[in-house]
Coordinates of C-alpha atoms in Angstrom, one line a residue:
N1 CA 12.4 -6.1 -26.3
N2 CA 9.9 -7.3 -23.6
Q3 CA 11.4 -6.0 -20.6
L4 CA 11.3 -3.4 -18.0
D5 CA 14.2 -1.0 -18.1
V6 CA 15.5 0.8 -15.0
V7 CA 17.1 4.1 -16.3
D8 CA 19.1 6.7 -14.1
V9 CA 18.3 10.2 -15.6
S10 CA 19.9 12.2 -12.9
T11 CA 21.8 13.9 -15.8
L12 CA 19.1 14.2 -18.3
T13 CA 21.7 14.5 -21.2
R14 CA 23.4 11.2 -20.3
P15 CA 20.7 8.6 -19.3
K16 CA 22.2 5.3 -17.9
L17 CA 20.7 1.8 -18.1
L18 CA 21.0 0.6 -14.7
T19 CA 19.2 -2.9 -15.2
S20 CA 16.4 -4.7 -17.2
Y21 CA 13.8 -7.1 -16.0
P22 CA 12.1 -9.6 -18.5
M23 CA 8.3 -9.2 -19.0
D24 CA 5.8 -10.7 -21.2
N25 CA 4.7 -7.6 -23.1
P26 CA 4.9 -4.5 -21.0
R27 CA 2.9 -1.5 -21.9
G28 CA 1.8 1.5 -19.6
L29 CA 3.0 1.9 -16.1
A30 CA 2.5 4.2 -13.2
V31 CA 4.5 4.6 -9.8
K32 CA 2.9 5.9 -6.8
D33 CA 4.5 5.7 -3.2
K34 CA 7.3 3.6 -4.3
K35 CA 5.0 1.0 -6.0
L36 CA 5.0 0.3 -9.7
Y37 CA 1.9 -0.7 -11.5
L38 CA 2.6 -2.2 -14.9
C39 CA 0.3 -3.4 -17.6
D40 CA 1.8 -6.4 -19.2
G41 CA -0.5 -7.1 -22.0
D42 CA -2.3 -10.4 -21.9
S43 CA -0.5 -11.2 -18.7
G44 CA -2.6 -8.5 -17.0
L45 CA -1.9 -6.0 -14.3
K46 CA 1.3 -6.4 -11.9
S47 CA 2.5 -4.2 -9.0
Y48 CA 5.9 -4.3 -7.5
D49 CA 7.6 -2.5 -4.6
V50 CA 10.4 -0.4 -6.1
T51 CA 12.0 0.7 -3.0
D52 CA 15.2 -1.0 -4.1
W53 CA 15.7 -0.7 -8.0
E54 CA 18.0 -3.8 -8.0
T55 CA 15.5 -6.2 -6.6
I56 CA 11.9 -5.2 -8.3
D57 CA 11.8 -8.7 -9.8
K58 CA 11.9 -10.2 -6.2
N59 CA 9.3 -7.8 -4.9
Q60 CA 6.1 -8.4 -6.9
L61 CA 3.3 -7.4 -4.7
A62 CA 0.2 -8.4 -6.7
H63 CA -0.8 -10.0 -10.2
I64 CA -4.2 -9.7 -11.5
K65 CA -4.7 -11.9 -14.6
G66 CA -7.4 -12.7 -17.0
F67 CA -7.5 -9.6 -18.9
S68 CA -5.3 -7.8 -21.5
T69 CA -3.9 -4.3 -20.1
Y70 CA -2.8 -1.3 -22.1
D71 CA -2.3 1.6 -19.7
V72 CA -2.5 2.7 -15.9
I73 CA -3.1 5.8 -14.2
A74 CA -2.5 6.0 -10.3
L75 CA -4.6 8.7 -8.6
P76 CA -4.0 10.3 -5.3
N77 CA -6.9 8.6 -3.5
D78 CA -5.7 4.9 -3.5
L79 CA -7.3 4.3 -7.0
L80 CA -6.0 2.9 -10.3
L81 CA -7.5 3.5 -13.6
V82 CA -6.8 0.5 -16.0
I83 CA -7.4 0.6 -19.7
G84 CA -7.9 -2.9 -20.9
E85 CA -8.6 -4.4 -24.3
D86 CA -12.2 -5.0 -23.2
G87 CA -13.0 -2.2 -21.0
F88 CA -12.0 0.8 -18.4
Y89 CA -11.3 -0.9 -15.0
Q90 CA -11.0 1.0 -11.6
F91 CA -9.1 -0.7 -8.8
K92 CA -8.8 0.3 -5.1
I93 CA -5.3 -0.2 -3.8
E94 CA -5.5 0.3 -0.1
N95 CA -4.0 -3.0 0.4
E96 CA -0.9 -3.3 -1.9
K97 CA -1.1 -7.1 -2.0
D98 CA -4.8 -7.2 -2.7
L99 CA -5.9 -4.8 -5.4
K100 CA -9.8 -4.7 -5.6
E101 CA -11.7 -4.2 -8.7
I102 CA -14.3 -1.8 -7.9
S103 CA -15.9 -1.0 -11.3
V104 CA -15.5 -1.5 -15.1
I105 CA -17.0 -0.2 -18.2
P106 CA -17.0 -2.7 -20.7
V107 CA -15.9 -1.8 -24.4
E108 CA -17.1 -3.8 -27.3
R109 CA -14.9 -3.6 -30.5
D110 CA -16.3 -3.9 -34.0

């Protein structure tokens, strides 16, 4: 299913699905400081405020389109590393609503 699932794992032997949100093609994700960074395939990179798990879909902060994304790593120095279909991207995340691409290492596929 193309969805983001919120799961309560407070009892590890009995995880409980709390809710699901529709997505286009979700892949990797990272959470930092109550912000969710989600690679949504051909729909690009999305970020959400996840302070309240019941309203994630209403709290999208940013959406960067125009590239296909696979995985994301949030670093402690306000940086995101994003693996895309065509390269390795670095974003500055100081302003949660304005993620800034600061570098890209292009990758060509045979």
